[in-house]
PDB file of N, CA and C in Angstrom:
ATOM      1  N   MET A 138      18.409 -20.118 -69.086  1.00 54.00           N
ATOM      2  CA  MET A 138      17.940 -19.382 -67.941  1.00 54.00           C
ATOM      3  C   MET A 138      19.106 -19.124 -67.015  1.00 54.00           C
ATOM      4  N   GLY A 139      19.031 -18.010 -66.328  1.00 57.00           N
ATOM      5  CA  GLY A 139      20.087 -17.638 -65.401  1.00 57.00           C
ATOM      6  C   GLY A 139      19.855 -18.240 -64.023  1.00 57.00           C
ATOM      7  N   ASN A 140      20.856 -18.146 -63.219  1.00 62.00           N
ATOM      8  CA  ASN A 140      20.758 -18.625 -61.838  1.00 62.00           C
ATOM      9  C   ASN A 140      20.137 -17.540 -60.962  1.00 62.00           C
ATOM     10  N   PHE A 141      19.170 -17.936 -60.174  1.00 60.00           N
ATOM     11  CA  PHE A 141      18.548 -17.006 -59.240  1.00 60.00           C
ATOM     12  C   PHE A 141      18.941 -17.397 -57.825  1.00 60.00           C
ATOM     13  N   ILE A 142      19.343 -16.415 -57.066  1.00 61.00           N
ATOM     14  CA  ILE A 142      19.682 -16.650 -55.665  1.00 61.00           C
ATOM     15  C   ILE A 142      18.682 -15.862 -54.831  1.00 61.00           C
ATOM     16  N   LEU A 143      17.994 -16.574 -53.986  1.00 55.00           N
ATOM     17  CA  LEU A 143      17.034 -15.908 -53.102  1.00 55.00           C
ATOM     18  C   LEU A 143      17.755 -15.438 -51.853  1.00 55.00           C
ATOM     19  N   GLN A 144      17.661 -14.188 -51.593  1.00 55.00           N
ATOM     20  CA  GLN A 144      18.263 -13.630 -50.386  1.00 55.00           C
ATOM     21  C   GLN A 144      17.163 -12.981 -49.556  1.00 55.00           C
ATOM     22  N   PRO A 145      17.209 -13.202 -48.254  1.00 55.00           N
ATOM     23  CA  PRO A 145      16.184 -12.562 -47.419  1.00 55.00           C
ATOM     24  C   PRO A 145      16.335 -11.052 -47.451  1.00 55.00           C
ATOM     25  N   GLN A 146      15.214 -10.385 -47.371  1.00 56.00           N
ATOM     26  CA  GLN A 146      15.231  -8.928 -47.397  1.00 56.00           C
ATOM     27  C   GLN A 146      15.820  -8.347 -46.115  1.00 56.00           C
ATOM     28  N   PHE A 147      15.550  -8.993 -45.004  1.00 53.00           N
ATOM     29  CA  PHE A 147      16.031  -8.529 -43.712  1.00 53.00           C
ATOM     30  C   PHE A 147      17.069  -9.505 -43.197  1.00 53.00           C
ATOM     31  N   SER A 148      18.083  -8.985 -42.609  1.00 55.00           N
ATOM     32  CA  SER A 148      19.056  -9.866 -41.967  1.00 55.00           C
ATOM     33  C   SER A 148      18.480 -10.311 -40.619  1.00 55.00           C
ATOM     34  N   GLN A 149      19.092 -11.312 -40.034  1.00 54.00           N
ATOM     35  CA  GLN A 149      18.627 -11.781 -38.726  1.00 54.00           C
ATOM     36  C   GLN A 149      18.745 -10.673 -37.689  1.00 54.00           C
ATOM     37  N   LEU A 150      19.782  -9.861 -37.790  1.00 53.00           N
ATOM     38  CA  LEU A 150      19.974  -8.759 -36.849  1.00 53.00           C
ATOM     39  C   LEU A 150      18.830  -7.760 -36.953  1.00 53.00           C
ATOM     40  N   THR A 151      18.407  -7.445 -38.165  1.00 57.00           N
ATOM     41  CA  THR A 151      17.286  -6.526 -38.351  1.00 57.00           C
ATOM     42  C   THR A 151      16.010  -7.126 -37.779  1.00 57.00           C
ATOM     43  N   LEU A 152      15.825  -8.418 -37.972  1.00 52.00           N
ATOM     44  CA  LEU A 152      14.649  -9.095 -37.443  1.00 52.00           C
ATOM     45  C   LEU A 152      14.630  -9.047 -35.915  1.00 52.00           C
ATOM     46  N   ILE A 153      15.779  -9.274 -35.288  1.00 55.00           N
ATOM     47  CA  ILE A 153      15.876  -9.208 -33.826  1.00 55.00           C
ATOM     48  C   ILE A 153      15.590  -7.795 -33.343  1.00 55.00           C
ATOM     49  N   ARG A 154      16.127  -6.811 -34.020  1.00 58.00           N
ATOM     50  CA  ARG A 154      15.886  -5.413 -33.635  1.00 58.00           C
ATOM     51  C   ARG A 154      14.404  -5.065 -33.737  1.00 58.00           C
ATOM     52  N   SER A 155      13.746  -5.553 -34.776  1.00 59.00           N
ATOM     53  CA  SER A 155      12.339  -5.208 -34.960  1.00 59.00           C
ATOM     54  C   SER A 155      11.456  -5.804 -33.864  1.00 59.00           C
ATOM     55  N   TYR A 156      11.853  -6.944 -33.290  1.00 58.00           N
ATOM     56  CA  TYR A 156      11.086  -7.536 -32.198  1.00 58.00           C
ATOM     57  C   TYR A 156      11.516  -7.022 -30.830  1.00 58.00           C
ATOM     58  N   SER A 157      12.754  -6.589 -30.705  1.00 63.00           N
ATOM     59  CA  SER A 157      13.238  -6.175 -29.388  1.00 63.00           C
ATOM     60  C   SER A 157      12.678  -4.820 -28.955  1.00 63.00           C
ATOM     61  N   MET A 158      12.408  -3.930 -29.879  1.00 59.00           N
ATOM     62  CA  MET A 158      11.906  -2.602 -29.510  1.00 59.00           C
ATOM     63  C   MET A 158      10.525  -2.683 -28.843  1.00 59.00           C
ATOM     64  N   PRO A 159       9.541  -3.374 -29.416  1.00 64.00           N
ATOM     65  CA  PRO A 159       8.252  -3.484 -28.712  1.00 64.00           C
ATOM     66  C   PRO A 159       8.382  -4.203 -27.371  1.00 64.00           C
ATOM     67  N   PHE A 160       9.251  -5.203 -27.319  1.00 57.00           N
ATOM     68  CA  PHE A 160       9.474  -5.911 -26.058  1.00 57.00           C
ATOM     69  C   PHE A 160      10.026  -4.956 -25.007  1.00 57.00           C
ATOM     70  N   MET A 161      11.002  -4.135 -25.386  1.00 59.00           N
ATOM     71  CA  MET A 161      11.600  -3.191 -24.435  1.00 59.00           C
ATOM     72  C   MET A 161      10.570  -2.166 -23.962  1.00 59.00           C
ATOM     73  N   VAL A 162       9.737  -1.697 -24.858  1.00 56.00           N
ATOM     74  CA  VAL A 162       8.702  -0.728 -24.476  1.00 56.00           C
ATOM     75  C   VAL A 162       7.744  -1.367 -23.470  1.00 56.00           C
ATOM     76  N   CYS A 163       7.314  -2.596 -23.742  1.00 55.00           N
ATOM     77  CA  CYS A 163       6.420  -3.300 -22.810  1.00 55.00           C
ATOM     78  C   CYS A 163       7.103  -3.549 -21.473  1.00 55.00           C
ATOM     79  N   PHE A 164       8.375  -3.902 -21.508  1.00 56.00           N
ATOM     80  CA  PHE A 164       9.124  -4.157 -20.283  1.00 56.00           C
ATOM     81  C   PHE A 164       9.230  -2.889 -19.434  1.00 56.00           C
ATOM     82  N   VAL A 165       9.549  -1.773 -20.057  1.00 53.00           N
ATOM     83  CA  VAL A 165       9.676  -0.506 -19.325  1.00 53.00           C
ATOM     84  C   VAL A 165       8.331  -0.097 -18.728  1.00 53.00           C
ATOM     85  N   LEU A 166       7.252  -0.253 -19.482  1.00 60.00           N
ATOM     86  CA  LEU A 166       5.925   0.087 -18.954  1.00 60.00           C
ATOM     87  C   LEU A 166       5.541  -0.828 -17.796  1.00 60.00           C
ATOM     88  N   ALA A 167       5.856  -2.113 -17.911  1.00 57.00           N
ATOM     89  CA  ALA A 167       5.553  -3.049 -16.823  1.00 57.00           C
ATOM     90  C   ALA A 167       6.342  -2.698 -15.571  1.00 57.00           C
ATOM     91  N   MET A 168       7.603  -2.349 -15.724  1.00 58.00           N
ATOM     92  CA  MET A 168       8.423  -1.978 -14.569  1.00 58.00           C
ATOM     93  C   MET A 168       7.910  -0.688 -13.925  1.00 58.00           C
ATOM     94  N   ALA A 169       7.481   0.260 -14.736  1.00 57.00           N
ATOM     95  CA  ALA A 169       6.926   1.501 -14.185  1.00 57.00           C
ATOM     96  C   ALA A 169       5.671   1.202 -13.371  1.00 57.00           C
ATOM     97  N   PHE A 170       4.845   0.284 -13.852  1.00 54.00           N
ATOM     98  CA  PHE A 170       3.638  -0.107 -13.126  1.00 54.00           C
ATOM     99  C   PHE A 170       3.997  -0.771 -11.802  1.00 54.00           C
ATOM    100  N   VAL A 171       4.986  -1.666 -11.811  1.00 52.00           N
ATOM    101  CA  VAL A 171       5.408  -2.361 -10.589  1.00 52.00           C
ATOM    102  C   VAL A 171       5.934  -1.361  -9.566  1.00 52.00           C
ATOM    103  N   VAL A 172       6.732  -0.405 -10.003  1.00 51.00           N
ATOM    104  CA  VAL A 172       7.274   0.606  -9.088  1.00 51.00           C
ATOM    105  C   VAL A 172       6.146   1.453  -8.505  1.00 51.00           C
ATOM    106  N   ALA A 173       5.186   1.832  -9.335  1.00 51.00           N
ATOM    107  CA  ALA A 173       4.054   2.631  -8.840  1.00 51.00           C
ATOM    108  C   ALA A 173       3.253   1.852  -7.806  1.00 51.00           C
ATOM    109  N   GLN A 174       3.028   0.562  -8.045  1.00 51.00           N
ATOM    110  CA  GLN A 174       2.301  -0.258  -7.083  1.00 51.00           C
ATOM    111  C   GLN A 174       3.080  -0.404  -5.785  1.00 51.00           C
ATOM    112  N   ALA A 175       4.391  -0.567  -5.881  1.00 45.00           N
ATOM    113  CA  ALA A 175       5.221  -0.714  -4.680  1.00 45.00           C
ATOM    114  C   ALA A 175       5.181   0.558  -3.844  1.00 45.00           C
ATOM    115  N   GLN A 176       5.153   1.716  -4.494  1.00 45.00           N
ATOM    116  CA  GLN A 176       5.090   2.969  -3.747  1.00 45.00           C
ATOM    117  C   GLN A 176       3.756   3.099  -3.037  1.00 45.00           C
ATOM    118  N   GLN A 177       2.684   2.616  -3.645  1.00 47.00           N
ATOM    119  CA  GLN A 177       1.381   2.680  -2.999  1.00 47.00           C
ATOM    120  C   GLN A 177       1.293   1.716  -1.826  1.00 47.00           C
ATOM    121  N   MET A 178       2.098   0.661  -1.837  1.00 45.00           N
ATOM    122  CA  MET A 178       2.049  -0.340  -0.780  1.00 45.00           C
ATOM    123  C   MET A 178       2.852   0.068   0.452  1.00 45.00           C
ATOM    124  N   GLN A 179       3.522   1.200   0.402  1.00 48.00           N
ATOM    125  CA  GLN A 179       4.286   1.633   1.555  1.00 48.00           C
ATOM    126  C   GLN A 179       3.348   1.909   2.720  1.00 48.00           C
ATOM    127  N   SER A 180       3.920   1.939   3.880  1.00 55.00           N
ATOM    128  CA  SER A 180       3.153   2.097   5.107  1.00 55.00           C
ATOM    129  C   SER A 180       2.364   3.402   5.125  1.00 55.00           C
ATOM    130  N   ASN A 181       1.177   3.345   5.697  1.00 64.00           N
ATOM    131  CA  ASN A 181       0.355   4.539   5.890  1.00 64.00           C
ATOM    132  C   ASN A 181       0.692   5.250   7.188  1.00 64.00           C
ATOM    133  N   ILE A 182       1.577   4.669   7.973  1.00 69.00           N
ATOM    134  CA  ILE A 182       1.944   5.237   9.268  1.00 69.00           C
ATOM    135  C   ILE A 182       3.351   5.797   9.158  1.00 69.00           C
ATOM    136  N   SER A 183       3.497   7.088   9.360  1.00 73.00           N
ATOM    137  CA  SER A 183       4.823   7.694   9.271  1.00 73.00           C
ATOM    138  C   SER A 183       5.498   7.672  10.637  1.00 73.00           C
ATOM    139  N   HIS A 184       6.836   7.634  10.618  1.00 74.00           N
ATOM    140  CA  HIS A 184       7.593   7.627  11.872  1.00 74.00           C
ATOM    141  C   HIS A 184       7.313   8.903  12.658  1.00 74.00           C
ATOM    142  N   GLY A 185       7.099   8.743  13.939  1.00 76.00           N
ATOM    143  CA  GLY A 185       6.830   9.884  14.801  1.00 76.00           C
ATOM    144  C   GLY A 185       5.363  10.260  14.891  1.00 76.00           C
ATOM    145  N   SER A 186       4.491   9.586  14.128  1.00 78.00           N
ATOM    146  CA  SER A 186       3.067   9.914  14.230  1.00 78.00           C
ATOM    147  C   SER A 186       2.506   9.327  15.519  1.00 78.00           C
ATOM    148  N   SER A 187       1.430   9.912  15.998  1.00 81.00           N
ATOM    149  CA  SER A 187       0.869   9.456  17.273  1.00 81.00           C
ATOM    150  C   SER A 187      -0.656   9.493  17.234  1.00 81.00           C
ATOM    151  N   LEU A 188      -1.239   8.725  18.132  1.00 83.00           N
ATOM    152  CA  LEU A 188      -2.690   8.686  18.308  1.00 83.00           C
ATOM    153  C   LEU A 188      -3.009   8.967  19.761  1.00 83.00           C
ATOM    154  N   THR A 189      -4.013   9.775  19.996  1.00 81.00           N
ATOM    155  CA  THR A 189      -4.491  10.038  21.351  1.00 81.00           C
ATOM    156  C   THR A 189      -6.012   9.890  21.353  1.00 81.00           C
ATOM    157  N   PRO A 190      -6.601   9.607  22.494  1.00 80.00           N
ATOM    158  CA  PRO A 190      -8.059   9.410  22.537  1.00 80.00           C
ATOM    159  C   PRO A 190      -8.861  10.624  22.085  1.00 80.00           C
ATOM    160  N   THR A 191      -8.394  11.810  22.376  1.00 78.00           N
ATOM    161  CA  THR A 191      -9.203  13.003  22.117  1.00 78.00           C
ATOM    162  C   THR A 191      -9.075  13.548  20.701  1.00 78.00           C
ATOM    163  N   THR A 192      -8.119  13.062  19.902  1.00 78.00           N
ATOM    164  CA  THR A 192      -7.941  13.616  18.556  1.00 78.00           C
ATOM    165  C   THR A 192      -8.816  12.949  17.507  1.00 78.00           C
ATOM    166  N   ASN A 193      -9.467  11.850  17.858  1.00 72.00           N
ATOM    167  CA  ASN A 193     -10.340  11.134  16.925  1.00 72.00           C
ATOM    168  C   ASN A 193      -9.601  10.773  15.634  1.00 72.00           C
ATOM    169  N   SER A 194      -8.356  10.340  15.772  1.00 76.00           N
ATOM    170  CA  SER A 194      -7.572   9.941  14.611  1.00 76.00           C
ATOM    171  C   SER A 194      -7.297   8.446  14.671  1.00 76.00           C
ATOM    172  N   SER A 195      -6.920   7.886  13.536  1.00 84.00           N
ATOM    173  CA  SER A 195      -6.615   6.458  13.475  1.00 84.00           C
ATOM    174  C   SER A 195      -5.602   6.215  12.365  1.00 84.00           C
ATOM    175  N   TRP A 196      -5.018   5.030  12.377  1.00 87.00           N
ATOM    176  CA  TRP A 196      -4.099   4.603  11.316  1.00 87.00           C
ATOM    177  C   TRP A 196      -4.851   3.631  10.425  1.00 87.00           C
ATOM    178  N   LEU A 197      -4.965   3.950   9.150  1.00 88.00           N
ATOM    179  CA  LEU A 197      -5.693   3.112   8.199  1.00 88.00           C
ATOM    180  C   LEU A 197      -4.842   1.949   7.715  1.00 88.00           C
ATOM    181  N   SER A 198      -5.495   0.840   7.407  1.00 87.00           N
ATOM    182  CA  SER A 198      -4.808  -0.279   6.769  1.00 87.00           C
ATOM    183  C   SER A 198      -4.504   0.108   5.323  1.00 87.00           C
ATOM    184  N   ARG A 199      -3.648  -0.662   4.673  1.00 82.00           N
ATOM    185  CA  ARG A 199      -3.301  -0.368   3.278  1.00 82.00           C
ATOM    186  C   ARG A 199      -4.524  -0.375   2.379  1.00 82.00           C
ATOM    187  N   SER A 200      -5.461  -1.246   2.666  1.00 83.00           N
ATOM    188  CA  SER A 200      -6.666  -1.334   1.834  1.00 83.00           C
ATOM    189  C   SER A 200      -7.659  -0.218   2.145  1.00 83.00           C
ATOM    190  N   GLY A 201      -7.520   0.407   3.316  1.00 85.00           N
ATOM    191  CA  GLY A 201      -8.451   1.450   3.723  1.00 85.00           C
ATOM    192  C   GLY A 201      -9.736   0.904   4.327  1.00 85.00           C
ATOM    193  N   VAL A 202      -9.824  -0.410   4.481  1.00 90.00           N
ATOM    194  CA  VAL A 202     -11.031  -1.034   5.033  1.00 90.00           C
ATOM    195  C   VAL A 202     -11.026  -0.982   6.553  1.00 90.00           C
ATOM    196  N   TYR A 203      -9.862  -1.174   7.156  1.00 91.00           N
ATOM    197  CA  TYR A 203      -9.750  -1.223   8.616  1.00 91.00           C
ATOM    198  C   TYR A 203      -8.935  -0.045   9.132  1.00 91.00           C
ATOM    199  N   ALA A 204      -9.152   0.270  10.398  1.00 90.00           N
ATOM    200  CA  ALA A 204      -8.382   1.320  11.056  1.00 90.00           C
ATOM    201  C   ALA A 204      -8.017   0.856  12.455  1.00 90.00           C
ATOM    202  N   PHE A 205      -6.882   1.340  12.950  1.00 89.00           N
ATOM    203  CA  PHE A 205      -6.441   1.061  14.309  1.00 89.00           C
ATOM    204  C   PHE A 205      -6.404   2.380  15.051  1.00 89.00           C
ATOM    205  N   GLY A 206      -6.965   2.403  16.243  1.00 86.00           N
ATOM    206  CA  GLY A 206      -6.922   3.626  17.024  1.00 86.00           C
ATOM    207  C   GLY A 206      -7.840   3.569  18.227  1.00 86.00           C
ATOM    208  N   PHE A 207      -7.989   4.726  18.863  1.00 84.00           N
ATOM    209  CA  PHE A 207      -8.896   4.862  20.000  1.00 84.00           C
ATOM    210  C   PHE A 207     -10.312   5.091  19.479  1.00 84.00           C
ATOM    211  N   TYR A 208     -11.277   4.591  20.193  1.00 84.00           N
ATOM    212  CA  TYR A 208     -12.671   4.889  19.883  1.00 84.00           C
ATOM    213  C   TYR A 208     -13.444   4.984  21.191  1.00 84.00           C
ATOM    214  N   LYS A 209     -14.498   5.790  21.193  1.00 82.00           N
ATOM    215  CA  LYS A 209     -15.311   6.032  22.387  1.00 82.00           C
ATOM    216  C   LYS A 209     -16.063   4.766  22.765  1.00 82.00           C
ATOM    217  N   GLN A 210     -15.960   4.410  24.043  1.00 82.00           N
ATOM    218  CA  GLN A 210     -16.701   3.254  24.562  1.00 82.00           C
ATOM    219  C   GLN A 210     -17.121   3.577  25.986  1.00 82.00           C
ATOM    220  N   GLY A 211     -18.409   3.712  26.201  1.00 80.00           N
ATOM    221  CA  GLY A 211     -18.916   4.044  27.531  1.00 80.00           C
ATOM    222  C   GLY A 211     -18.396   5.390  28.001  1.00 80.00           C
ATOM    223  N   ASN A 212     -17.798   5.418  29.210  1.00 80.00           N
ATOM    224  CA  ASN A 212     -17.262   6.661  29.772  1.00 80.00           C
ATOM    225  C   ASN A 212     -15.789   6.872  29.436  1.00 80.00           C
ATOM    226  N   GLY A 213     -15.232   6.068  28.584  1.00 80.00           N
ATOM    227  CA  GLY A 213     -13.809   6.187  28.265  1.00 80.00           C
ATOM    228  C   GLY A 213     -13.535   5.852  26.810  1.00 80.00           C
ATOM    229  N   TYR A 214     -12.321   5.425  26.579  1.00 82.00           N
ATOM    230  CA  TYR A 214     -11.892   5.087  25.227  1.00 82.00           C
ATOM    231  C   TYR A 214     -11.277   3.700  25.222  1.00 82.00           C
ATOM    232  N   ALA A 215     -11.521   2.972  24.166  1.00 83.00           N
ATOM    233  CA  ALA A 215     -10.902   1.664  23.975  1.00 83.00           C
ATOM    234  C   ALA A 215      -9.935   1.768  22.802  1.00 83.00           C
ATOM    235  N   VAL A 216      -9.033   0.814  22.731  1.00 85.00           N
ATOM    236  CA  VAL A 216      -8.056   0.760  21.645  1.00 85.00           C
ATOM    237  C   VAL A 216      -8.323  -0.509  20.858  1.00 85.00           C
ATOM    238  N   GLY A 217      -8.420  -0.376  19.550  1.00 88.00           N
ATOM    239  CA  GLY A 217      -8.667  -1.573  18.764  1.00 88.00           C
ATOM    240  C   GLY A 217      -8.680  -1.333  17.278  1.00 88.00           C
ATOM    241  N   ILE A 218      -9.140  -2.346  16.578  1.00 92.00           N
ATOM    242  CA  ILE A 218      -9.270  -2.304  15.122  1.00 92.00           C
ATOM    243  C   ILE A 218     -10.756  -2.266  14.804  1.00 92.00           C
ATOM    244  N   PHE A 219     -11.126  -1.360  13.902  1.00 91.00           N
ATOM    245  CA  PHE A 219     -12.530  -1.209  13.543  1.00 91.00           C
ATOM    246  C   PHE A 219     -12.645  -0.928  12.056  1.00 91.00           C
ATOM    247  N   LEU A 220     -13.860  -1.065  11.519  1.00 92.00           N
ATOM    248  CA  LEU A 220     -14.097  -0.783  10.108  1.00 92.00           C
ATOM    249  C   LEU A 220     -14.014   0.717   9.873  1.00 92.00           C
ATOM    250  N   ALA A 221     -13.310   1.098   8.833  1.00 89.00           N
ATOM    251  CA  ALA A 221     -13.112   2.521   8.532  1.00 89.00           C
ATOM    252  C   ALA A 221     -14.129   2.992   7.500  1.00 89.00           C
ATOM    253  N   GLY A 222     -14.397   4.275   7.515  1.00 84.00           N
ATOM    254  CA  GLY A 222     -15.230   4.884   6.492  1.00 84.00           C
ATOM    255  C   GLY A 222     -16.725   4.715   6.671  1.00 84.00           C
ATOM    256  N   ILE A 223     -17.150   4.239   7.823  1.00 85.00           N
ATOM    257  CA  ILE A 223     -18.587   4.149   8.079  1.00 85.00           C
ATOM    258  C   ILE A 223     -18.889   4.931   9.354  1.00 85.00           C
ATOM    259  N   PRO A 224     -20.066   5.564   9.433  1.00 82.00           N
ATOM    260  CA  PRO A 224     -20.364   6.432  10.574  1.00 82.00           C
ATOM    261  C   PRO A 224     -20.416   5.705  11.918  1.00 82.00           C
ATOM    262  N   GLN A 225     -20.992   4.524  11.953  1.00 84.00           N
ATOM    263  CA  GLN A 225     -21.104   3.792  13.215  1.00 84.00           C
ATOM    264  C   GLN A 225     -19.843   2.951  13.412  1.00 84.00           C
ATOM    265  N   THR A 226     -19.230   3.046  14.587  1.00 79.00           N
ATOM    266  CA  THR A 226     -18.019   2.283  14.868  1.00 79.00           C
ATOM    267  C   THR A 226     -18.350   0.802  14.961  1.00 79.00           C
ATOM    268  N   THR A 227     -17.799   0.031  14.030  1.00 89.00           N
ATOM    269  CA  THR A 227     -17.967  -1.421  14.029  1.00 89.00           C
ATOM    270  C   THR A 227     -16.627  -2.037  14.385  1.00 89.00           C
ATOM    271  N   VAL A 228     -16.514  -2.496  15.626  1.00 90.00           N
ATOM    272  CA  VAL A 228     -15.249  -2.987  16.163  1.00 90.00           C
ATOM    273  C   VAL A 228     -15.002  -4.415  15.692  1.00 90.00           C
ATOM    274  N   VAL A 229     -13.767  -4.658  15.257  1.00 91.00           N
ATOM    275  CA  VAL A 229     -13.347  -5.992  14.839  1.00 91.00           C
ATOM    276  C   VAL A 229     -12.550  -6.656  15.954  1.00 91.00           C
ATOM    277  N   TRP A 230     -11.712  -5.888  16.631  1.00 90.00           N
ATOM    278  CA  TRP A 230     -10.861  -6.400  17.713  1.00 90.00           C
ATOM    279  C   TRP A 230     -10.581  -5.270  18.690  1.00 90.00           C
ATOM    280  N   THR A 231     -10.553  -5.592  19.983  1.00 86.00           N
ATOM    281  CA  THR A 231     -10.245  -4.614  21.024  1.00 86.00           C
ATOM    282  C   THR A 231      -9.105  -5.137  21.883  1.00 86.00           C
ATOM    283  N   ALA A 232      -8.151  -4.266  22.170  1.00 82.00           N
ATOM    284  CA  ALA A 232      -7.039  -4.622  23.050  1.00 82.00           C
ATOM    285  C   ALA A 232      -7.495  -4.484  24.492  1.00 82.00           C
ATOM    286  N   ASN A 233      -7.319  -5.533  25.280  1.00 76.00           N
ATOM    287  CA  ASN A 233      -7.636  -5.504  26.708  1.00 76.00           C
ATOM    288  C   ASN A 233      -9.011  -4.867  26.942  1.00 76.00           C
ATOM    289  N   ARG A 234     -10.027  -5.474  26.401  1.00 73.00           N
ATOM    290  CA  ARG A 234     -11.362  -4.867  26.349  1.00 73.00           C
ATOM    291  C   ARG A 234     -11.973  -4.527  27.699  1.00 73.00           C
ATOM    292  N   ASP A 235     -11.479  -5.109  28.770  1.00 76.00           N
ATOM    293  CA  ASP A 235     -12.041  -4.828  30.093  1.00 76.00           C
ATOM    294  C   ASP A 235     -11.437  -3.587  30.747  1.00 76.00           C
ATOM    295  N   VAL A 236     -10.391  -3.028  30.155  1.00 74.00           N
ATOM    296  CA  VAL A 236      -9.727  -1.849  30.721  1.00 74.00           C
ATOM    297  C   VAL A 236      -9.796  -0.720  29.698  1.00 74.00           C
ATOM    298  N   LEU A 237     -10.457   0.376  30.069  1.00 72.00           N
ATOM    299  CA  LEU A 237     -10.552   1.524  29.175  1.00 72.00           C
ATOM    300  C   LEU A 237      -9.297   2.376  29.271  1.00 72.00           C
ATOM    301  N   ALA A 238      -8.940   2.998  28.160  1.00 69.00           N
ATOM    302  CA  ALA A 238      -7.764   3.868  28.122  1.00 69.00           C
ATOM    303  C   ALA A 238      -8.082   5.204  28.773  1.00 69.00           C
ATOM    304  N   LEU A 239      -7.107   5.769  29.441  1.00 63.00           N
ATOM    305  CA  LEU A 239      -7.254   7.090  30.047  1.00 63.00           C
ATOM    306  C   LEU A 239      -6.986   8.163  29.004  1.00 63.00           C
ATOM    307  N   LEU A 240      -7.450   9.380  29.278  1.00 62.00           N
ATOM    308  CA  LEU A 240      -7.277  10.468  28.319  1.00 62.00           C
ATOM    309  C   LEU A 240      -5.811  10.775  28.033  1.00 62.00           C
ATOM    310  N   GLY A 241      -4.926  10.498  28.942  1.00 65.00           N
ATOM    311  CA  GLY A 241      -3.511  10.809  28.742  1.00 65.00           C
ATOM    312  C   GLY A 241      -2.747   9.776  27.932  1.00 65.00           C
ATOM    313  N   TYR A 242      -3.380   8.669  27.542  1.00 69.00           N
ATOM    314  CA  TYR A 242      -2.691   7.628  26.781  1.00 69.00           C
ATOM    315  C   TYR A 242      -2.346   8.124  25.375  1.00 69.00           C
ATOM    316  N   THR A 243      -1.216   7.658  24.862  1.00 71.00           N
ATOM    317  CA  THR A 243      -0.786   8.004  23.507  1.00 71.00           C
ATOM    318  C   THR A 243      -0.088   6.812  22.872  1.00 71.00           C
ATOM    319  N   PHE A 244      -0.377   6.546  21.610  1.00 63.00           N
ATOM    320  CA  PHE A 244       0.390   5.598  20.809  1.00 63.00           C
ATOM    321  C   PHE A 244       1.291   6.421  19.909  1.00 63.00           C
ATOM    322  N   LYS A 245       2.573   6.093  19.892  1.00 69.00           N
ATOM    323  CA  LYS A 245       3.508   6.843  19.058  1.00 69.00           C
ATOM    324  C   LYS A 245       4.481   5.874  18.405  1.00 69.00           C
ATOM    325  N   THR A 246       4.735   6.083  17.116  1.00 66.00           N
ATOM    326  CA  THR A 246       5.713   5.248  16.422  1.00 66.00           C
ATOM    327  C   THR A 246       7.100   5.826  16.639  1.00 66.00           C
ATOM    328  N   GLN A 247       8.071   4.941  16.737  1.00 63.00           N
ATOM    329  CA  GLN A 247       9.458   5.385  16.861  1.00 63.00           C
ATOM    330  C   GLN A 247      10.370   4.299  16.319  1.00 63.00           C
ATOM    331  N   THR A 248      11.606   4.655  16.036  1.00 61.00           N
ATOM    332  CA  THR A 248      12.566   3.691  15.514  1.00 61.00           C
ATOM    333  C   THR A 248      13.387   3.113  16.651  1.00 61.00           C
ATOM    334  N   ASN A 249      13.927   1.937  16.439  1.00 61.00           N
ATOM    335  CA  ASN A 249      14.803   1.306  17.428  1.00 61.00           C
ATOM    336  C   ASN A 249      16.237   1.745  17.168  1.00 61.00           C
ATOM    337  N   GLU A 250      16.670   2.779  17.825  1.00 56.00           N
ATOM    338  CA  GLU A 250      18.039   3.279  17.645  1.00 56.00           C
ATOM    339  C   GLU A 250      18.771   3.245  18.948  1.00 56.00           C
TER     340      GLU A 250
END
């Protein structure tokens, strides 16, 4: 009988290459997902935006559950945090609740330069 030598069909390098490609694809997809999530987590308030009592606007939280802004209270406007997306204003917190804001009040974002 002759001598038989068993040799692997694939070299170790080929084996590493065959496992690295699916890993790289998964890694790239995971990184794309992380970047997309990070972009969604950016602030909802842009620099230079403003709120006034008469515009009925507010700044939404990242989750969209809460909003910050002016809301009608009695004969004036109050400033606070309230539940967003529901018809009846449900206030969570009010700033200086005993003093109503005047119509000329404005909240404006700006940078410290």
